[in-house]
Amino acid sequence: MEVAATVEEMRALRRRFEGSVGLVPTLGFLHEGHLSLVRAARQRDDRVVVSCFVNPTQFGPGEDYERYPHDPERDLSLLRPEGVDAVFLPAKEEIYRDGDATFVEVAGMDDLLEGAHRPGHLRGVATVVAKLLHIVQPHRAYFGQKDAQQLVVVRRMVRDLHLDVEIVARPTVREPDGLAMSSRNVYLSPQEREAALVLSKALRQAEQRFAGGERDGERLRTAMRELIGQEPLAQLDYVSVADVETLQELELVEGAALASLAVRIGRTRLIDNVILQS
Ligand code: AMP
């Protein structure tokens, strides 16, 4: 497994790779969710590149950029047994240079879900993914359904900019009790960790109601809101039952819907989602 710290080193490694290349972009501090993407890439592609980069532009002012967990040695030791070919571990200055003036923005997403609650977040995501795709030139890039809006934004950017890459989505990996894996789970105290189960519980309840025939978007949202309201340590940012492509809120669920939510547990903001589908 090779490690590239600069754009030049990454490009030199890439030039040597024959066959198909899969890229797994991450912020690092890896867990089983990230490793499921790595394994999916390993199955389909001849070469696997993982990037670990805490991307400053996707964090808003007052968010957790400064304290985001960071342990490259731990990440490398998790990736070595997975048959990864290259890890791209750039410094901030490698990706964002003085005078950078170009950003990628997918219009129409900033009023919705994460876009509405984290100004600039989606622009930061689209910009860094565009940079990574240009540097690594993969045939496929792998993303988790856990960050559903990110996936919608990346797919749209790839389509609109005619990028020659296939975007592969993989299901959310959960702890045995249902909590979606996240690098941010390390922030939670034992009491908060217990309270954080309210996210997956609310989504499971929405799934059950949907399976029982409920198709009214507002009733599904209200039920999730009420369940979150019962947890004293939880503060709701949003609940949503939306169209899976446009992410517009649905009054009536006809085909599939994305049920998603963002909740603060103490100082930690967590997101989760499920697809409702008959
Ligand atoms: P992050 O490091 O949080 O930016 O995540 C990097 C990639 O891993 C993104 O495509 C995420 O959607 C994906 N990911 C994060 N958590 C999970 C999870 N629990 N299950 C599956 N994929 C995940």
mmCIF file of C-alpha atoms in Angstrom, residues 131-263:
data_model
loop_
_atom_site.group_PDB
_atom_site.id
_atom_site.type_symbol
_atom_site.label_atom_id
_atom_site.label_comp_id
_atom_site.label_asym_id
_atom_site.label_seq_id
_atom_site.Cartn_x
_atom_site.Cartn_y
_atom_site.Cartn_z
ATOM 1 C CA LYS A 131 -10.833 18.179 -7.129
ATOM 2 C CA LEU A 132 -10.339 14.571 -5.969
ATOM 3 C CA LEU A 133 -11.931 13.173 -9.138
ATOM 4 C CA HIS A 134 -9.592 15.289 -11.238
ATOM 5 C CA ILE A 135 -6.513 14.322 -9.258
ATOM 6 C CA VAL A 136 -7.215 10.574 -9.006
ATOM 7 C CA GLN A 137 -9.109 10.093 -12.318
ATOM 8 C CA PRO A 138 -11.006 7.018 -11.108
ATOM 9 C CA HIS A 139 -13.385 4.928 -13.194
ATOM 10 C CA ARG A 140 -15.726 4.625 -10.210
ATOM 11 C CA ALA A 141 -16.179 6.568 -6.963
ATOM 12 C CA TYR A 142 -17.940 5.023 -3.960
ATOM 13 C CA PHE A 143 -20.231 6.901 -1.569
ATOM 14 C CA GLY A 144 -22.438 5.931 1.400
ATOM 15 C CA GLN A 145 -26.220 6.307 1.419
ATOM 16 C CA LYS A 146 -25.679 7.656 4.960
ATOM 17 C CA ASP A 147 -25.003 11.093 3.422
ATOM 18 C CA ALA A 148 -27.984 11.015 1.087
ATOM 19 C CA GLN A 149 -27.957 14.650 -0.024
ATOM 20 C CA GLN A 150 -24.213 14.520 -0.665
ATOM 21 C CA LEU A 151 -24.882 11.609 -2.995
ATOM 22 C CA VAL A 152 -27.597 13.563 -4.848
ATOM 23 C CA VAL A 153 -25.244 16.559 -5.210
ATOM 24 C CA VAL A 154 -22.310 14.450 -6.426
ATOM 25 C CA ARG A 155 -24.443 12.583 -8.970
ATOM 26 C CA ARG A 156 -25.844 15.857 -10.261
ATOM 27 C CA MET A 157 -22.385 17.445 -10.544
ATOM 28 C CA VAL A 158 -21.054 14.404 -12.442
ATOM 29 C CA ARG A 159 -23.982 14.564 -14.833
ATOM 30 C CA ASP A 160 -23.935 18.330 -15.359
ATOM 31 C CA LEU A 161 -20.158 18.558 -15.849
ATOM 32 C CA HIS A 162 -19.993 15.431 -18.066
ATOM 33 C CA LEU A 163 -17.481 13.839 -15.708
ATOM 34 C CA ASP A 164 -16.432 10.400 -16.908
ATOM 35 C CA VAL A 165 -16.891 8.501 -13.656
ATOM 36 C CA GLU A 166 -19.499 6.069 -12.317
ATOM 37 C CA ILE A 167 -20.903 6.948 -8.897
ATOM 38 C CA VAL A 168 -21.628 3.858 -6.794
ATOM 39 C CA ALA A 169 -23.869 4.142 -3.702
ATOM 40 C CA ARG A 170 -23.612 1.676 -0.823
ATOM 41 C CA PRO A 171 -26.017 1.095 2.103
ATOM 42 C CA THR A 172 -25.567 2.638 5.544
ATOM 43 C CA VAL A 173 -23.632 0.455 7.982
ATOM 44 C CA ARG A 174 -25.045 0.457 11.523
ATOM 45 C CA GLU A 175 -23.975 -0.566 14.996
ATOM 46 C CA PRO A 176 -25.819 -3.682 16.256
ATOM 47 C CA ASP A 177 -28.323 -1.471 18.121
ATOM 48 C CA GLY A 178 -29.156 0.563 15.001
ATOM 49 C CA LEU A 179 -27.020 3.700 15.391
ATOM 50 C CA ALA A 180 -25.552 4.659 11.994
ATOM 51 C CA MET A 181 -21.766 4.521 12.118
ATOM 52 C CA SER A 182 -20.155 7.942 12.027
ATOM 53 C CA SER A 183 -16.742 9.338 12.885
ATOM 54 C CA ARG A 184 -18.646 11.836 15.057
ATOM 55 C CA ASN A 185 -20.002 9.072 17.333
ATOM 56 C CA VAL A 186 -16.741 9.308 19.328
ATOM 57 C CA TYR A 187 -17.940 12.699 20.624
ATOM 58 C CA LEU A 188 -20.870 11.067 22.465
ATOM 59 C CA SER A 189 -20.801 10.433 26.231
ATOM 60 C CA PRO A 190 -22.288 7.051 27.283
ATOM 61 C CA GLN A 191 -25.569 8.790 28.123
ATOM 62 C CA GLU A 192 -25.589 10.627 24.786
ATOM 63 C CA ARG A 193 -24.718 7.412 22.935
ATOM 64 C CA GLU A 194 -27.910 5.886 24.370
ATOM 65 C CA ALA A 195 -29.944 8.979 23.478
ATOM 66 C CA ALA A 196 -28.563 8.909 19.906
ATOM 67 C CA LEU A 197 -30.591 5.742 19.258
ATOM 68 C CA VAL A 198 -33.580 8.039 18.838
ATOM 69 C CA LEU A 199 -32.535 8.767 15.225
ATOM 70 C CA SER A 200 -32.674 5.184 13.999
ATOM 71 C CA LYS A 201 -35.761 4.523 16.152
ATOM 72 C CA ALA A 202 -37.635 7.394 14.512
ATOM 73 C CA LEU A 203 -36.667 6.152 11.054
ATOM 74 C CA ARG A 204 -37.641 2.593 11.894
ATOM 75 C CA GLN A 205 -40.994 3.860 13.091
ATOM 76 C CA ALA A 206 -41.462 5.705 9.771
ATOM 77 C CA GLU A 207 -40.636 2.477 7.923
ATOM 78 C CA GLN A 208 -43.199 0.578 9.978
ATOM 79 C CA ARG A 209 -45.912 3.161 9.378
ATOM 80 C CA PHE A 210 -45.077 3.182 5.679
ATOM 81 C CA ALA A 211 -45.247 -0.635 5.601
ATOM 82 C CA GLY A 212 -48.627 -0.339 7.339
ATOM 83 C CA GLY A 213 -49.913 1.788 4.450
ATOM 84 C CA GLU A 214 -49.271 5.358 5.648
ATOM 85 C CA ARG A 215 -48.534 7.548 2.619
ATOM 86 C CA ASP A 216 -49.194 11.021 4.068
ATOM 87 C CA GLY A 217 -45.863 12.875 4.193
ATOM 88 C CA GLU A 218 -46.837 15.249 6.987
ATOM 89 C CA ARG A 219 -48.163 12.461 9.203
ATOM 90 C CA LEU A 220 -44.900 10.544 8.734
ATOM 91 C CA ARG A 221 -42.869 13.679 9.558
ATOM 92 C CA THR A 222 -45.031 14.457 12.619
ATOM 93 C CA ALA A 223 -44.623 10.950 13.998
ATOM 94 C CA MET A 224 -40.823 11.207 13.691
ATOM 95 C CA ARG A 225 -40.840 14.705 15.251
ATOM 96 C CA GLU A 226 -42.865 13.428 18.208
ATOM 97 C CA LEU A 227 -40.544 10.512 18.834
ATOM 98 C CA ILE A 228 -37.477 12.789 18.780
ATOM 99 C CA GLY A 229 -39.333 15.178 21.129
ATOM 100 C CA GLN A 230 -39.575 12.434 23.740
ATOM 101 C CA GLU A 231 -35.784 12.240 24.120
ATOM 102 C CA PRO A 232 -34.645 15.007 26.532
ATOM 103 C CA LEU A 233 -31.043 15.062 25.211
ATOM 104 C CA ALA A 234 -32.140 15.426 21.585
ATOM 105 C CA GLN A 235 -32.700 18.687 19.760
ATOM 106 C CA LEU A 236 -34.180 18.412 16.294
ATOM 107 C CA ASP A 237 -32.683 20.258 13.303
ATOM 108 C CA TYR A 238 -35.110 18.809 10.744
ATOM 109 C CA VAL A 239 -37.164 15.785 9.738
ATOM 110 C CA SER A 240 -38.002 15.224 6.110
ATOM 111 C CA VAL A 241 -39.961 12.867 3.865
ATOM 112 C CA ALA A 242 -38.867 13.948 0.416
ATOM 113 C CA ASP A 243 -38.608 12.973 -3.219
ATOM 114 C CA VAL A 244 -35.486 10.810 -3.616
ATOM 115 C CA GLU A 245 -34.142 12.885 -6.522
ATOM 116 C CA THR A 246 -35.329 16.471 -6.072
ATOM 117 C CA LEU A 247 -35.365 16.246 -2.231
ATOM 118 C CA GLN A 248 -38.551 18.350 -2.208
ATOM 119 C CA GLU A 249 -40.888 17.558 0.692
ATOM 120 C CA LEU A 250 -43.734 15.230 -0.273
ATOM 121 C CA GLU A 251 -47.365 15.631 0.733
ATOM 122 C CA LEU A 252 -48.110 12.177 -0.565
ATOM 123 C CA VAL A 253 -45.592 9.375 -1.041
ATOM 124 C CA GLU A 254 -46.408 7.706 -4.326
ATOM 125 C CA GLY A 255 -43.267 5.819 -5.337
ATOM 126 C CA ALA A 256 -40.246 5.960 -3.083
ATOM 127 C CA ALA A 257 -39.294 8.636 -0.537
ATOM 128 C CA LEU A 258 -36.206 9.595 1.402
ATOM 129 C CA ALA A 259 -36.987 9.844 5.116
ATOM 130 C CA SER A 260 -34.149 11.767 6.748
ATOM 131 C CA LEU A 261 -33.359 13.729 9.851
ATOM 132 C CA ALA A 262 -30.669 15.717 11.628
ATOM 133 C CA VAL A 263 -30.576 15.820 15.422
#
